[in-house]
Amino acid sequence: VAISSMVGSIYGFDNGAPAKACVTQMPGHSVAAQTTPNPYTIVVSATTYNYSNPQPITVTGTFKGLLLQARSTGSSTAPIGMFSSPPADTKVFNCTTTADSWTHANTNDKTGTTIITWTPPSINAGDIVFQATVAQEKDTFWMNTRSLEVKADG
């Protein structure tokens, strides 16, 4: 028991982002986010979305942890849509609704390009961005990593 709690304190949340990070995307690592240029990029496959068209979302760069959500470009912090087909070492989880967030499943390096499928909601949610906190290591993470804006189609 003592060993497992030491591992958790060394590596942070080694099996995914905590529920308390759903709104702020603050990982709770007891250190401030990096202020240096962000080495991570979120790439969207289209500039518009509609419900009949799930699309791949890509995070580029090597990282250990992340919390990624689709969010309204307005002031809302509620995740929009649903993620599926998480790649190795990652998983989807529920912040507000089923599979509305994507996170790490362990602290293995996720390298190169990591891709997941996102399905828009069944109603027009307005213009969105994909927003993430990405952790290179427990004490080295960047918040507010954002994709280009994706406009609602229709």
GROMACS .gro file of C-alpha atoms in nm:
model
  154
    1VAL     CA    1   0.000   0.000   0.000
    2ALA     CA    2   0.278   0.245   0.086
    3ILE     CA    3   0.453   0.171  -0.244
    4SER     CA    4   0.143   0.236  -0.455
    5SER     CA    5   0.073   0.570  -0.287
    6MET     CA    6   0.437   0.671  -0.339
    7VAL     CA    7   0.410   0.585  -0.709
    8GLY     CA    8   0.094   0.796  -0.734
    9SER     CA    9   0.264   1.092  -0.570
   10ILE     CA   10   0.567   1.067  -0.798
   11TYR     CA   11   0.377   1.035  -1.125
   12GLY     CA   12   0.056   1.223  -1.049
   13PHE     CA   13  -0.264   1.071  -1.183
   14ASP     CA   14  -0.115   0.775  -1.362
   15ASN     CA   15  -0.444   0.625  -1.478
   16GLY     CA   16  -0.615   0.937  -1.614
   17ALA     CA   17  -0.716   1.289  -1.530
   18PRO     CA   18  -0.909   1.331  -1.203
   19ALA     CA   19  -1.279   1.425  -1.215
   20LYS     CA   20  -1.197   1.752  -1.037
   21ALA     CA   21  -1.007   1.861  -1.352
   22CYS     CA   22  -1.317   1.839  -1.574
   23VAL     CA   23  -1.404   2.211  -1.554
   24THR     CA   24  -1.068   2.385  -1.512
   25GLN     CA   25  -0.846   2.125  -1.681
   26MET     CA   26  -0.599   2.189  -1.398
   27PRO     CA   27  -0.430   1.854  -1.333
   28GLY     CA   28  -0.372   1.902  -0.960
   29HIS     CA   29   0.000   1.830  -0.981
   30SER     CA   30   0.078   2.097  -0.717
   31VAL     CA   31   0.289   2.300  -0.961
   32ALA     CA   32   0.206   2.581  -1.203
   33ALA     CA   33   0.157   2.523  -1.575
   34GLN     CA   34   0.444   2.604  -1.808
   35THR     CA   35   0.464   2.955  -1.952
   36THR     CA   36   0.719   2.863  -2.218
   37PRO     CA   37   0.602   2.806  -2.578
   38ASN     CA   38   0.369   2.507  -2.598
   39PRO     CA   39   0.528   2.215  -2.789
   40TYR     CA   40   0.192   2.044  -2.849
   41THR     CA   41  -0.056   2.091  -3.131
   42ILE     CA   42  -0.417   1.979  -3.162
   43VAL     CA   43  -0.506   1.920  -3.527
   44VAL     CA   44  -0.864   1.897  -3.653
   45SER     CA   45  -0.947   1.725  -3.980
   46ALA     CA   46  -1.215   1.973  -4.089
   47THR     CA   47  -1.307   2.335  -4.032
   48THR     CA   48  -1.678   2.251  -3.988
   49TYR     CA   49  -1.872   1.976  -3.812
   50ASN     CA   50  -2.213   1.811  -3.833
   51TYR     CA   51  -2.359   1.514  -3.649
   52SER     CA   52  -2.333   1.271  -3.939
   53ASN     CA   53  -1.960   1.323  -3.969
   54PRO     CA   54  -1.734   1.192  -3.689
   55GLN     CA   55  -1.383   1.325  -3.730
   56PRO     CA   56  -1.032   1.238  -3.618
   57ILE     CA   57  -0.861   1.470  -3.371
   58THR     CA   58  -0.482   1.454  -3.348
   59VAL     CA   59  -0.242   1.557  -3.073
   60THR     CA   60   0.117   1.591  -3.196
   61GLY     CA   61   0.421   1.552  -2.974
   62THR     CA   62   0.539   1.310  -2.707
   63PHE     CA   63   0.343   1.329  -2.382
   64LYS     CA   64   0.255   1.120  -2.078
   65GLY     CA   65  -0.080   1.270  -1.978
   66LEU     CA   66  -0.363   1.474  -2.121
   67LEU     CA   67  -0.719   1.588  -2.073
   68LEU     CA   68  -0.883   1.691  -2.400
   69GLN     CA   69  -1.239   1.814  -2.458
   70ALA     CA   70  -1.441   1.985  -2.729
   71ARG     CA   71  -1.577   2.311  -2.590
   72SER     CA   72  -1.789   2.601  -2.711
   73THR     CA   73  -1.590   2.904  -2.823
   74GLY     CA   74  -1.812   3.098  -2.582
   75SER     CA   75  -1.757   3.090  -2.208
   76SER     CA   76  -1.884   2.736  -2.147
   77THR     CA   77  -1.657   2.483  -1.980
   78ALA     CA   78  -1.893   2.191  -2.049
   79PRO     CA   79  -1.752   1.929  -2.286
   80ILE     CA   80  -1.936   1.881  -2.616
   81GLY     CA   81  -1.976   1.561  -2.818
   82MET     CA   82  -1.831   1.217  -2.759
   83PHE     CA   83  -1.492   1.053  -2.811
   84SER     CA   84  -1.445   0.694  -2.927
   85SER     CA   85  -1.175   0.453  -3.042
   86PRO     CA   86  -0.906   0.575  -2.800
   87PRO     CA   87  -0.557   0.468  -2.905
   88ALA     CA   88  -0.326   0.258  -2.688
   89ASP     CA   89  -0.238   0.403  -2.349
   90THR     CA   90  -0.537   0.643  -2.355
   91LYS     CA   91  -0.906   0.620  -2.267
   92VAL     CA   92  -1.230   0.815  -2.281
   93PHE     CA   93  -1.407   0.914  -1.962
   94ASN     CA   94  -1.719   1.093  -1.844
   95CYS     CA   95  -1.705   1.448  -1.712
   96THR     CA   96  -2.061   1.566  -1.782
   97THR     CA   97  -2.191   1.301  -2.024
   98THR     CA   98  -2.072   0.967  -2.160
   99ALA     CA   99  -1.721   0.972  -2.313
  100ASP     CA  100  -1.711   1.353  -2.341
  101SER     CA  101  -1.342   1.368  -2.246
  102TRP     CA  102  -1.019   1.197  -2.350
  103THR     CA  103  -0.733   1.123  -2.109
  104HIS     CA  104  -0.428   0.905  -2.054
  105ALA     CA  105  -0.465   0.549  -1.921
  106ASN     CA  106  -0.107   0.526  -1.787
  107THR     CA  107   0.218   0.724  -1.781
  108ASN     CA  108   0.371   0.556  -2.086
  109ASP     CA  109   0.494   0.799  -2.350
  110LYS     CA  110   0.243   0.865  -2.625
  111THR     CA  111   0.465   0.958  -2.919
  112GLY     CA  112   0.438   1.125  -3.257
  113THR     CA  113   0.075   1.171  -3.348
  114THR     CA  114  -0.200   1.038  -3.124
  115ILE     CA  115  -0.543   1.024  -3.289
  116ILE     CA  116  -0.894   0.975  -3.150
  117THR     CA  117  -1.239   0.994  -3.312
  118TRP     CA  118  -1.480   1.267  -3.202
  119THR     CA  119  -1.853   1.259  -3.276
  120PRO     CA  120  -2.041   1.591  -3.259
  121PRO     CA  121  -2.360   1.619  -3.053
  122SER     CA  122  -2.698   1.563  -3.220
  123ILE     CA  123  -2.782   1.933  -3.189
  124ASN     CA  124  -2.595   2.235  -3.316
  125ALA     CA  125  -2.359   2.332  -3.033
  126GLY     CA  126  -2.222   2.640  -3.207
  127ASP     CA  127  -1.858   2.695  -3.291
  128ILE     CA  128  -1.611   2.488  -3.091
  129VAL     CA  129  -1.244   2.436  -3.020
  130PHE     CA  130  -1.066   2.132  -2.886
  131GLN     CA  131  -0.892   2.231  -2.565
  132ALA     CA  132  -0.645   2.031  -2.361
  133THR     CA  133  -0.396   2.021  -2.081
  134VAL     CA  134  -0.098   1.813  -2.195
  135ALA     CA  135   0.166   1.679  -1.955
  136GLN     CA  136   0.517   1.597  -2.069
  137GLU     CA  137   0.596   1.492  -1.711
  138LYS     CA  138   0.412   1.543  -1.383
  139ASP     CA  139   0.582   1.877  -1.318
  140THR     CA  140   0.591   1.987  -1.683
  141PHE     CA  141   0.252   2.054  -1.840
  142TRP     CA  142   0.084   2.310  -2.063
  143MET     CA  143  -0.275   2.425  -2.020
  144ASN     CA  144  -0.508   2.582  -2.275
  145THR     CA  145  -0.364   2.388  -2.569
  146ARG     CA  146  -0.622   2.467  -2.838
  147SER     CA  147  -0.711   2.361  -3.189
  148LEU     CA  148  -0.824   2.597  -3.459
  149GLU     CA  149  -1.191   2.688  -3.434
  150VAL     CA  150  -1.436   2.439  -3.586
  151LYS     CA  151  -1.762   2.594  -3.706
  152ALA     CA  152  -2.104   2.433  -3.683
  153ASP     CA  153  -2.231   2.328  -4.027
  154GLY     CA  154  -2.589   2.442  -4.048
   0.00000   0.00000   0.00000
